[in-house]
Coordinates of C-alpha atoms and ligand atoms in Angstrom, one line a residue:
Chain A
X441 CA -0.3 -42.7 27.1
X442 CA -1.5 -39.6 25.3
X443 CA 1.0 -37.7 27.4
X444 CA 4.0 -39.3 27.1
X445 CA 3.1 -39.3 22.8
X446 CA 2.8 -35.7 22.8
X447 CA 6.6 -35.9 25.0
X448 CA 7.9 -38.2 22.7
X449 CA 6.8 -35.8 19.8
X450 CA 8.2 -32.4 21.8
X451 CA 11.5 -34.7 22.2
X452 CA 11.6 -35.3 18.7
X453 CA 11.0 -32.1 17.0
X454 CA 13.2 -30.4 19.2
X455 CA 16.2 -32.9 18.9
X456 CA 15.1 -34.4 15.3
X457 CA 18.6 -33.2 13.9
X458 CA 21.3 -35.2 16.9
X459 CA 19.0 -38.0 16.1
X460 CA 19.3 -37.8 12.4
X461 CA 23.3 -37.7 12.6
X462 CA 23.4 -40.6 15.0
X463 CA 20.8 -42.7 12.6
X464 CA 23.0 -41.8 9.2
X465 CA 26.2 -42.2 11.7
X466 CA 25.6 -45.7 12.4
X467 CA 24.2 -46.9 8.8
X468 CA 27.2 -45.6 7.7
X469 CA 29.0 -47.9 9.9
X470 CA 26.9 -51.0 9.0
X471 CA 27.3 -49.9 5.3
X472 CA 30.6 -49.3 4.5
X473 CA 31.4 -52.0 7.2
X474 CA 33.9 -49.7 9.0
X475 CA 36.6 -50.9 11.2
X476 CA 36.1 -50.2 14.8
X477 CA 38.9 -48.4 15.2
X478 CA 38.6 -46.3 12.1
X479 CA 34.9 -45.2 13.3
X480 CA 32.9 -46.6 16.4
X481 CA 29.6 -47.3 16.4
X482 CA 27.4 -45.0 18.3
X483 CA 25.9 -48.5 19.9
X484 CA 29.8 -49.4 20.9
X485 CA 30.6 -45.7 22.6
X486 CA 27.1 -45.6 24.6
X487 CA 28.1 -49.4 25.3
X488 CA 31.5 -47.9 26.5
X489 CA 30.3 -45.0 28.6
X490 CA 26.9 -47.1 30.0
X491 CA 29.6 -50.2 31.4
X492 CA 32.4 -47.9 32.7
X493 CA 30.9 -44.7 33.9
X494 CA 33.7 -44.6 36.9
X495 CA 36.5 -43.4 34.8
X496 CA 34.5 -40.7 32.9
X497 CA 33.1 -39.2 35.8
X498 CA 36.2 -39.5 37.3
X499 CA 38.0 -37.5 35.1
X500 CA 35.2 -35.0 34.4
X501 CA 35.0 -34.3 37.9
X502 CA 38.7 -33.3 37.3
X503 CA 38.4 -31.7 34.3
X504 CA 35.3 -29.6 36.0
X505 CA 37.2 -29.0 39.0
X506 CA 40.3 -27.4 37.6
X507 CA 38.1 -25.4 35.0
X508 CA 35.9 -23.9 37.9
X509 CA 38.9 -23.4 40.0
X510 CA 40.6 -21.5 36.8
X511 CA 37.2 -19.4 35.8
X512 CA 36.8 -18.7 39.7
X513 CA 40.5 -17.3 40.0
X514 CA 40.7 -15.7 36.6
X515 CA 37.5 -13.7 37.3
X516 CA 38.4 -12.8 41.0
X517 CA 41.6 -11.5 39.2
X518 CA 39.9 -9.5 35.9
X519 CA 37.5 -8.0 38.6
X520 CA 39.6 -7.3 40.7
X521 CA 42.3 -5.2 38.1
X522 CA 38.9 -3.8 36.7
X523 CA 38.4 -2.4 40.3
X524 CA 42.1 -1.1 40.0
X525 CA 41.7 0.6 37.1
X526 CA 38.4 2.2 38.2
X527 CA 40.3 3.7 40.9
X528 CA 42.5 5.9 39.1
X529 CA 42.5 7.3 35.1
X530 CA 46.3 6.7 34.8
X531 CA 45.6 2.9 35.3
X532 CA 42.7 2.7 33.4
X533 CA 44.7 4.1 30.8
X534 CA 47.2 1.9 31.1
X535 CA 45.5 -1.4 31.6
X536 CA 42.5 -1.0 29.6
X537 CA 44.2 -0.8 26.0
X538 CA 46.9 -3.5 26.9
X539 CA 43.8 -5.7 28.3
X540 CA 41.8 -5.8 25.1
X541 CA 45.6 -6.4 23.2
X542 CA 46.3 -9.5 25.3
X543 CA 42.6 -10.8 25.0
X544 CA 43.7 -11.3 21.2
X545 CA 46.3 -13.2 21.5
X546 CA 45.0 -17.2 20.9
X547 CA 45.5 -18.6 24.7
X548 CA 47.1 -22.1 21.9
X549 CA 50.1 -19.8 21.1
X550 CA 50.7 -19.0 24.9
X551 CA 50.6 -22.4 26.1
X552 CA 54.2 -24.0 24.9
X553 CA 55.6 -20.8 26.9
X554 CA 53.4 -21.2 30.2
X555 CA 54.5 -24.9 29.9
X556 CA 58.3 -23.9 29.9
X557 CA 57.8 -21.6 32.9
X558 CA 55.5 -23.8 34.8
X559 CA 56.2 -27.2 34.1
X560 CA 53.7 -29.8 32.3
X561 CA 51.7 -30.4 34.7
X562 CA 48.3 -29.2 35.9
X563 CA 49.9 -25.8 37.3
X564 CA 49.8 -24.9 33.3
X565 CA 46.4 -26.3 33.0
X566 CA 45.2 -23.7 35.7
X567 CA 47.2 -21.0 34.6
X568 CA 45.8 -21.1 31.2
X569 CA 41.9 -21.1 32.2
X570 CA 43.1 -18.9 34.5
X571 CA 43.8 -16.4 31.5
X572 CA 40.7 -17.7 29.6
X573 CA 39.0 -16.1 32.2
X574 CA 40.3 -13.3 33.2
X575 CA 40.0 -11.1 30.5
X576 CA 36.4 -11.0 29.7
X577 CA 35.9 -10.3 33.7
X578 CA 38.3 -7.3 33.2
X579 CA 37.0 -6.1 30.0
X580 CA 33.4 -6.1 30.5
X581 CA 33.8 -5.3 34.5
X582 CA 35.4 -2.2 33.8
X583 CA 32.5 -1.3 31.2
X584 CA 30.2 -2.0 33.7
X585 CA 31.6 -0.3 36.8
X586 CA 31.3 3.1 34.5
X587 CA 27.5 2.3 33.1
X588 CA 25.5 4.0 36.6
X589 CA 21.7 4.2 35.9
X590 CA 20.2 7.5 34.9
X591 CA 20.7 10.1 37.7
X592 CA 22.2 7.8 40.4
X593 CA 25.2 9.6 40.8
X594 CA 23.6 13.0 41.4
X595 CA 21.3 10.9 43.8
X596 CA 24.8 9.6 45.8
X597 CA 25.8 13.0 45.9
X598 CA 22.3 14.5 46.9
X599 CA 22.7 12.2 49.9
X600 CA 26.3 12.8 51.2
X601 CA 27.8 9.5 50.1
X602 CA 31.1 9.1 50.8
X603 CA 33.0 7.3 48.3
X604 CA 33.3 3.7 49.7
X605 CA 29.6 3.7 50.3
X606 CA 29.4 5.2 46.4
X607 CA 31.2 2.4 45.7
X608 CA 29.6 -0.6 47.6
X609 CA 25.9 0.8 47.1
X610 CA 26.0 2.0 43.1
X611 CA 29.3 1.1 41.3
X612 CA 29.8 -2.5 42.3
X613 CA 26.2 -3.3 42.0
X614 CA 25.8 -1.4 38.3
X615 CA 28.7 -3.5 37.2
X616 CA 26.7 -7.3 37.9
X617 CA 25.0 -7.6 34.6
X618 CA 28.5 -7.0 32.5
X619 CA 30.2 -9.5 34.8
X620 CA 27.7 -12.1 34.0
X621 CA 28.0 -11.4 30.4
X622 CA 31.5 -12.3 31.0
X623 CA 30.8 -15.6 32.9
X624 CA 28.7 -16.5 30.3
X625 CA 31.3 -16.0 27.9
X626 CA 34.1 -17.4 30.0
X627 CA 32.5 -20.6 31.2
X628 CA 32.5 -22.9 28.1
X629 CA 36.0 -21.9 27.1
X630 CA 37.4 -22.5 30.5
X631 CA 36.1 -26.5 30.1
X632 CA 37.3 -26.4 26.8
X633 CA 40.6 -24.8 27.6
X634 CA 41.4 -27.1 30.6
X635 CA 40.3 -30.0 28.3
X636 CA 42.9 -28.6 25.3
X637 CA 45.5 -28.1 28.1
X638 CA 45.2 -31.4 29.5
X639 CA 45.3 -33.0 25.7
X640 CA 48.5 -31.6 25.2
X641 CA 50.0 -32.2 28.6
X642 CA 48.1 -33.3 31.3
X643 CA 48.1 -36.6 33.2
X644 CA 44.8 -36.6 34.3
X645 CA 41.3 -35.3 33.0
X646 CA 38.8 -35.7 29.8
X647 CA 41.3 -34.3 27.8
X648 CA 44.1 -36.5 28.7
X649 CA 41.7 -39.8 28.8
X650 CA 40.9 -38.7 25.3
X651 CA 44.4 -38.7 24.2
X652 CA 45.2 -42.3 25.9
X653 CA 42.8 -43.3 24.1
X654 CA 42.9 -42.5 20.8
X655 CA 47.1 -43.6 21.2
X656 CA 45.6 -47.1 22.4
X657 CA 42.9 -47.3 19.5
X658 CA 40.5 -47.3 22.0
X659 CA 38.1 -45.0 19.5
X660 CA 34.6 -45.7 21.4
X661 CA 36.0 -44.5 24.8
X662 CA 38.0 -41.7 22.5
X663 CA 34.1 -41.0 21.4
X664 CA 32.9 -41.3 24.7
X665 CA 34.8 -38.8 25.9
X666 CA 34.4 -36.6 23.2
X667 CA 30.3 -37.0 24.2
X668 CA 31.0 -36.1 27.8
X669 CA 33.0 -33.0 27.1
X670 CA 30.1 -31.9 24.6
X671 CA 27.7 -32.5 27.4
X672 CA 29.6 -30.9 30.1
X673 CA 30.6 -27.5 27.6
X674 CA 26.4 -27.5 26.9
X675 CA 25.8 -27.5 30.7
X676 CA 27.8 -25.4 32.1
X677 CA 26.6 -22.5 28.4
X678 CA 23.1 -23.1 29.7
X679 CA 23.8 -22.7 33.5
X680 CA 25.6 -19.4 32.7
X681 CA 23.0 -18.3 30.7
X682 CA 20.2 -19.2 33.0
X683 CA 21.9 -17.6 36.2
X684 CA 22.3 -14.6 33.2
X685 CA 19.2 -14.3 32.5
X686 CA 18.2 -13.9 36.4
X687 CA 20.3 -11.0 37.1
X688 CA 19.3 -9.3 34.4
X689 CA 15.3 -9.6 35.4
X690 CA 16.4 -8.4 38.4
X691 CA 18.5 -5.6 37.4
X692 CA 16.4 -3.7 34.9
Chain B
X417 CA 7.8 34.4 56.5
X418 CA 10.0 33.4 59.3
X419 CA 12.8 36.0 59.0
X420 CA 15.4 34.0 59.3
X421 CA 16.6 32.7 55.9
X422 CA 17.3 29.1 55.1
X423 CA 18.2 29.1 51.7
X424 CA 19.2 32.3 49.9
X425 CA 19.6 32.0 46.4
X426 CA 21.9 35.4 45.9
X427 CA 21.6 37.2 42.2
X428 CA 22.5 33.5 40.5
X429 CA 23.2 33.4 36.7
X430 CA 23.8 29.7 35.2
X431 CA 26.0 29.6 31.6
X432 CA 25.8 26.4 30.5
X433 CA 28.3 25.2 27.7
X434 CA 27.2 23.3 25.0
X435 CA 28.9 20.2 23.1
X436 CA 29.5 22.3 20.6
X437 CA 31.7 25.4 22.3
X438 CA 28.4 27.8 22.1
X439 CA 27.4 29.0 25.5
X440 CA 23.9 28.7 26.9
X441 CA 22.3 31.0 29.5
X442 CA 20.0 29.1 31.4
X443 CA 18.8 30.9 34.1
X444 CA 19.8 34.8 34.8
X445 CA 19.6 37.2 38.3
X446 CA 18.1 34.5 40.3
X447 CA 17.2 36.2 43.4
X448 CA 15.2 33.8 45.9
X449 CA 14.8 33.9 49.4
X450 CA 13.5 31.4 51.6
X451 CA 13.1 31.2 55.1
X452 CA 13.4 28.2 57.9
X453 CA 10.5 26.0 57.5
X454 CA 8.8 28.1 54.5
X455 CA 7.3 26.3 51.6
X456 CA 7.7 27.9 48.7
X457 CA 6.8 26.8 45.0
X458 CA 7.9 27.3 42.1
X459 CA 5.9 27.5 38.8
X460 CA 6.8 28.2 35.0
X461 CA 7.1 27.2 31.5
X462 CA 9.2 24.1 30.2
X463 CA 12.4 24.8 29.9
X464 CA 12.8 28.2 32.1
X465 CA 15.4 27.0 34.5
X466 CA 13.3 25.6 37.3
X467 CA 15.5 22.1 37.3
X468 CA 18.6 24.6 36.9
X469 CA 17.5 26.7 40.2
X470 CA 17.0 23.1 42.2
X471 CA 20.4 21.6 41.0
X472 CA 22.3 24.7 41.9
X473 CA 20.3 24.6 45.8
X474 CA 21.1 20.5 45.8
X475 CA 24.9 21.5 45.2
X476 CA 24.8 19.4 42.1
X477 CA 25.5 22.7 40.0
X478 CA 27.8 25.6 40.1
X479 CA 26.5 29.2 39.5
X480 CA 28.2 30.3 37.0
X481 CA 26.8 34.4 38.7
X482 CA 26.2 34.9 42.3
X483 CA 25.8 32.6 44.5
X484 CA 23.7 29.7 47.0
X485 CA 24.2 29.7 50.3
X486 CA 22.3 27.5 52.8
X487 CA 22.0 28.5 56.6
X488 CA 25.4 31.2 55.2
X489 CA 27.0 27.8 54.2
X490 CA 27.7 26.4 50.8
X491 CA 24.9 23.9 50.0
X492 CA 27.6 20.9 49.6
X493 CA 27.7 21.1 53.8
X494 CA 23.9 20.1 53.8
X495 CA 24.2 17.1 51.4
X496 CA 27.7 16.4 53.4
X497 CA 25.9 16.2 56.5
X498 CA 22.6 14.2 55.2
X499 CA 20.1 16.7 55.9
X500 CA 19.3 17.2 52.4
X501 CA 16.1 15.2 50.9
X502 CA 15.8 15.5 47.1
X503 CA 13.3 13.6 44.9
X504 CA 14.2 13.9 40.9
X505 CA 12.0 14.5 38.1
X506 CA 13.7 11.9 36.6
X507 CA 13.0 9.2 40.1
X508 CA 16.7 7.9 39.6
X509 CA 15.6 4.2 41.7
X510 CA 18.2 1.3 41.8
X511 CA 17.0 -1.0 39.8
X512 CA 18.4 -3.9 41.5
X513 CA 16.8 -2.6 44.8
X514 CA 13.4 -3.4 46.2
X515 CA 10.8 -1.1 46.8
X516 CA 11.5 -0.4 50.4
X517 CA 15.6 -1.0 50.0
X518 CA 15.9 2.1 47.9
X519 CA 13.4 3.9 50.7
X520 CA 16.4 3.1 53.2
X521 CA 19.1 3.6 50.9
X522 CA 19.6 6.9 52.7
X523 CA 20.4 5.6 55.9
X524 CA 22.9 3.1 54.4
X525 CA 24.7 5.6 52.6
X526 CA 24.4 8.1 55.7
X527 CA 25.9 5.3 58.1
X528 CA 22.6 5.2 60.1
X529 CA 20.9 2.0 61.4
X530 CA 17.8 1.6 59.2
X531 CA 14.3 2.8 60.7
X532 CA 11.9 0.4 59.4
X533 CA 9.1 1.6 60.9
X534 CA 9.4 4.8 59.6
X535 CA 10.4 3.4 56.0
X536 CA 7.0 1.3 56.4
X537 CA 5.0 4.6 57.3
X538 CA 6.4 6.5 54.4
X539 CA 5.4 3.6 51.8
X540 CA 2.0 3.7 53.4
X541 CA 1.5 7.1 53.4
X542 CA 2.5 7.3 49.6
X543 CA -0.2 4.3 49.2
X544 CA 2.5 1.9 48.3
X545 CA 2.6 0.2 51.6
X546 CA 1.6 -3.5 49.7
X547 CA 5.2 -2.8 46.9
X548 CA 7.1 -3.0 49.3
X549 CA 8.9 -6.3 47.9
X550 CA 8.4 -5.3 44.6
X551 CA 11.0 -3.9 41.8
X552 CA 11.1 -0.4 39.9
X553 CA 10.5 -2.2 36.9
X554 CA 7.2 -3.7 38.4
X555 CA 5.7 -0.1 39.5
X556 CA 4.2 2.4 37.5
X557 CA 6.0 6.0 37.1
X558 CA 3.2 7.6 39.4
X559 CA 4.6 5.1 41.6
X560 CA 7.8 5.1 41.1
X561 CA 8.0 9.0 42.0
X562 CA 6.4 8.5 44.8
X563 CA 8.8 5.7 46.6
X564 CA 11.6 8.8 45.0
X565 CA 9.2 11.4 47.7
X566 CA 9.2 8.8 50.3
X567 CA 13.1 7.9 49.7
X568 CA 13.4 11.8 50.1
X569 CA 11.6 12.4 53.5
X570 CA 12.9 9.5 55.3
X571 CA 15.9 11.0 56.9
X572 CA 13.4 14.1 58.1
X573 CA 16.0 16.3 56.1
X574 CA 16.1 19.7 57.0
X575 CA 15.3 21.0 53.5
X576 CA 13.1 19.3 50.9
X577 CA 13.5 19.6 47.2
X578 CA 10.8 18.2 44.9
X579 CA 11.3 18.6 41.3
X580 CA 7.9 18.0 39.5
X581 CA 6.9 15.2 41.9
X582 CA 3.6 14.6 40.3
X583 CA 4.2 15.0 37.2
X584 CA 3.1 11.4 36.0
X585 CA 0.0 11.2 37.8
X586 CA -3.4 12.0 37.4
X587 CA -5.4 14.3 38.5
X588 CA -7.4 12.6 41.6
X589 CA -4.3 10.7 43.0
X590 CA -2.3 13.7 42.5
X591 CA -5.1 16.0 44.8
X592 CA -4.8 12.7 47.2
X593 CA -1.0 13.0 47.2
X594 CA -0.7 16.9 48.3
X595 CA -3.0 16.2 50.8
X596 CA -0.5 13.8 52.3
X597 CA 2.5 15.7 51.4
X598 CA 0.9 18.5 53.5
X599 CA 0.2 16.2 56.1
X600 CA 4.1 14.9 56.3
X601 CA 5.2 18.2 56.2
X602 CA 3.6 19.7 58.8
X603 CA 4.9 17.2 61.0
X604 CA 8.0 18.9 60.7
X605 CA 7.7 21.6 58.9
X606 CA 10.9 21.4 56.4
X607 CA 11.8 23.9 54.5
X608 CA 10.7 23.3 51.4
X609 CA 11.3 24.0 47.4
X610 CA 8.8 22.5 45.2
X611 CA 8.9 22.6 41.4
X612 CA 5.2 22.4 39.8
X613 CA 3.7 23.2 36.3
X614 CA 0.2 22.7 38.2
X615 CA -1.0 26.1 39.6
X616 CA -3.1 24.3 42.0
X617 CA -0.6 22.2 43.3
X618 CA 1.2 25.4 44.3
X619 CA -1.0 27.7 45.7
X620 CA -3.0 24.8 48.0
X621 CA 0.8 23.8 49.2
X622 CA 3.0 26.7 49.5
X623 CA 3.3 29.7 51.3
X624 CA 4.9 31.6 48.6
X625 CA 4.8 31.0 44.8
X626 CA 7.1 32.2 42.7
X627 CA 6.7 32.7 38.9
X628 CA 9.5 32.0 36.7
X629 CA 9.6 33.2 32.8
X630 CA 11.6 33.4 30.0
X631 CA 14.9 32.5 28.5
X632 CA 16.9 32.9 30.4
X633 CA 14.6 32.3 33.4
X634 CA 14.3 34.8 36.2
X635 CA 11.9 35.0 38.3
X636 CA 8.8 37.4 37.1
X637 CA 6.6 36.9 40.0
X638 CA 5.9 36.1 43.6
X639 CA 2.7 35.7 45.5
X640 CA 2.3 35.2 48.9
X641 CA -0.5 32.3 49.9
X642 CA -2.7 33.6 53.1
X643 CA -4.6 29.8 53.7
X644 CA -4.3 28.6 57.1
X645 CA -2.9 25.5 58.0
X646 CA -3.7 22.8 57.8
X647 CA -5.8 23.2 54.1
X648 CA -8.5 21.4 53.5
X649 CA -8.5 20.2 49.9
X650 CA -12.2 22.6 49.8
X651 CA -10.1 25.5 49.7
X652 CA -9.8 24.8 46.2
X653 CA -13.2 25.9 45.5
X654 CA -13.3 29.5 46.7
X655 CA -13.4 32.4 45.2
X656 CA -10.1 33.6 46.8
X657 CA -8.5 30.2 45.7
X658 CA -9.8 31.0 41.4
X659 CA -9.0 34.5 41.7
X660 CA -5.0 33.3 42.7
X661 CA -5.0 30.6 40.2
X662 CA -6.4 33.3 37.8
X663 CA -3.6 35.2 38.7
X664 CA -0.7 32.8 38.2
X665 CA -2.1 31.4 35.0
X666 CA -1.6 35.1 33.6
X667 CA 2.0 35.5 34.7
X668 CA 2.5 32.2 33.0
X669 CA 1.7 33.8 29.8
X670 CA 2.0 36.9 29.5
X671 CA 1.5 37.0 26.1
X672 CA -1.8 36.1 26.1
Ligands
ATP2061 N1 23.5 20.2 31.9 C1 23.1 21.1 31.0 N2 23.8 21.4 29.9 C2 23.4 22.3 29.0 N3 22.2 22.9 29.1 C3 21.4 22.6 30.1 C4 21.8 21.7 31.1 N4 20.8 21.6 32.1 C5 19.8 22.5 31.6 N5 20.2 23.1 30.5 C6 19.4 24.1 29.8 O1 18.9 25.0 30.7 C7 17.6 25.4 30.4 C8 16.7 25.2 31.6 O2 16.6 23.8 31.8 P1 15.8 23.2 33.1 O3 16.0 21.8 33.1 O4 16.3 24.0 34.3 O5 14.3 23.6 32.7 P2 13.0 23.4 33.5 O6 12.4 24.7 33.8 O7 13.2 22.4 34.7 O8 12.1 22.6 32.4 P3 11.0 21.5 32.6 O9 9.8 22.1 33.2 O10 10.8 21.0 31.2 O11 11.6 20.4 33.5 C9 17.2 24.6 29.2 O12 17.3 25.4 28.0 C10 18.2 23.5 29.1 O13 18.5 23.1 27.8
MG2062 MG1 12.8 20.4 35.1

């Protein structure tokens, strides 16, 4: 009894502030005697996502899917130009400044364009976490592949390395802690890009349910939704950071 | 010693150039000999070009005068054809390695299959046989220079240079450590270059001991070390052994 008080009191004071906004959220409601589809209930959207959990996890599971597809293929691709670069100064200084130039540009502003050449579908979708991705893998893996620890290259040389081993053994290895800065950093964006993407032109997904049903005045599943996306964009922050957080205990 | 030299170290002169264009002479007529399976020492003050004299044998350096040559070869064939062991003063461990993975990192880099056994002995024999699993960040430095000795030996190189490899410990684990570096070296009796500050250290290893001064460094003495092997760590207490150490201390400075 004692033990789940002291819980209940850890749960509180550590989520005090979500419960506030949900309490003042629904007296306002009662209050001002709100229509429903002006502004839900909490009570209405948990009612929502508690009696039809099939279709939200449905689409999640599509909206994670193409986001960890996207963040998988856009970091395979920023490593792997990184790598390129590494290889030779010319590219580096080629691809370096033009990388950190096109990281600028708001992925929002690209998307009408990759919709034109790709169609609107989910082939846009992907592209664009595709991009969301890639260039924090590129930027920070190509910082990383040049930051060797103190004396390791003298050490490679001391022992006859030939390059590739170089490579495989100290270069690679050196870089893991920048790429997981960049997954970190990538991760949330690529759910909330594929969820943006999907908004504006998808068929299928969170971001598409949440569109359907904010057209049909549906605002509690329109909340719902909203809810899920929060708690999937948390999720995958924390996971990131967790699996961050490992390396780096390992690796200094 | 053995008359046929191992690594000659011909009239070297290092220049350095600084960051800001002005040029810095680090070490100046260099003259060292040393022959096949000697073990010679080499003592001085901070800063004299000790490091500078290792880097150039290690091919990690250019002379900027004269020149290192290694069995008549230039010392990049040695490292080229792993028979080179080097242990930092600086340890230079992957982080992201084990204790025993950066033991065996020569033989991954050399291509070789990995000895265990012998990687075992060597963490035993530097007392670190239970960190095995553990991480550079868990160890001390005393420790972590010694898995940089036992990372150096475990290819049996063909010539040895230790830069200050007891620097960080103290003074009974360090006596304990010669006495097993003596021990590993006489199994094969490598030819040897070790950088010391402690006089003791260098006259109950070496067969030579060579006194470095000034700046620019040169060398400003040489002593030859007449204990049989294998030393027992009681040779420390005879009169012969204080009237060398005397000896040393004096050349180290001169002033005094
Ligand atoms: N890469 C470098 N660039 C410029 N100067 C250098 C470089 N390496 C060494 N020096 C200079 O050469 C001189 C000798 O340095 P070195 O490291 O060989 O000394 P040391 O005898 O090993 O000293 P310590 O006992 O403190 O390790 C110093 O004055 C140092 O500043
Ligand atoms: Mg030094």
């Amino acid at each position: 009894m004692t033990g789940f008080a002291t819980r209940a009191r850890g749960f509180l004071a550590k989520y005090w502030g979500v419960i506030g906004v949900l309490l003042l959220w629904q007296g306002w409601v009662w209050a001002k005697d709100l229509n429903a589809i002006v502004m839900p209930q909490p009570l209405d959207v948990v009612r929502d996502l508690v009696t039809n959990p099939g279709i939200y996890l449905s689409n999640a599971a599509l909206t994670l899917t193409l986001a960890a597809l996207g963040l998988v293929m856009g970091m395979a691709l920023g490593t792997a130009i990184a790598v390129l670069a590494w290889t030779s100064r010319l590219l580096s200084g080629i691809l370096i400044p033009l990388g950190l130039i096109f990281s600028s540009v708001p992925v929002v502003a690209l998307i009408p364009i990759l919709a034109r050449l790709l169609g609107y579908d989910v082939k846009t979708v992907l592209a664009i976490v595709v991009i969301i991705s890639f260039f924090p893998a590129f930027v920070f893996t190509s910082a990383g592949l040049r930051a060797l620890p103190p004396g390791s290259e003298d050490l490679f040389r001391v022992f006859g390395s030939s390059p590739w081993q170089r490579f495989i053994r100290l270069v690679l290895p050196s870089a893991v802690p920048s790429w997981m800065i960049a997954l970190r950093l990538s991760a949330p964006p690529a759910v909330l890009s594929a969820m943006v993407a999907e908004f504006l032109m998808g068929t299928s997904g969170l971001g598409y349910m949440f569109r359907q049903s904010a057209a049909d005045f549906q605002t509690d599943r329109a909340f719902g939704t909203s809810v899920v996306a929060t708690a999937i964009s948390v999720l995958c922050f924390t996971l990131a950071t967790l699996a961050e957080k490992r390396v780096n205990a390992r690796w200094s | 010693m053995s008359p046929e030299t191992a690594i000659n170290v011909d009239h070297v002169g290092m220049v350095f150039t600084l960051d800001d264009g002005t040029e810095l002479t680090a070490v100046r007529d260099v003259d060292i000999k040393i022959g096949k399976g000697e073990f010679v020492a080499l003592l001085g003050p901070s800063g004299c070009g000790k490091s500078t004299i290792l880097r150039l044998v290690a091919a990690l350096e250019e002379a900027s005068f004269g020149r290192v040559t290694i069995e008549g070869q230039d010392p990049a064939e040695l490292s080229r054809a792993h028979r080179l062991g080097v242990a930092f003063q600086d340890h230079a461990l992957l982080p992201w390695l084990t204790v025993k993975d950066n033991v065996a990192l020569p033989y991954k880099v050399a291509g070789k299959k990995v000895d265990t056994t012998r990687v075992k002995e060597l963490l035993e024999l530097v007392g670190l046989g239970k960190f095995a699993g553990a991480r550079p960040s868990q160890l001390s430095g005393g420790m972590r220079q010694r898995v940089s000795i036992a990372r150096a030996l475990v290819l049996r190189p063909d010539v040895l240079l230790l830069d200050e490899p007891f620097g960080a410990l103290d003074a009974v684990t360090r006596r304990h450590m010669n006495v097993e570096l003596q021990r590993i070296w006489a199994e094969d009796e490598v030819t040897t270059l070790l950088v010391t500050h402690s006089v003791e250290e260098a006259l109950f290893l070496a067969d030579r001991v060579l006194v470095m001064t000034g700046r620019p460094g040169t060398v400003a003495m040489e002593m030859k070390i007449p204990f049989a092997r294998p030393r027992d760590p009681s040779i420390q207490r005879t009169p012969e052994f204080h009237a060398m150490a005397d000896k040393l201390t004096l050349a180290l400075e001169p002033e005094a």
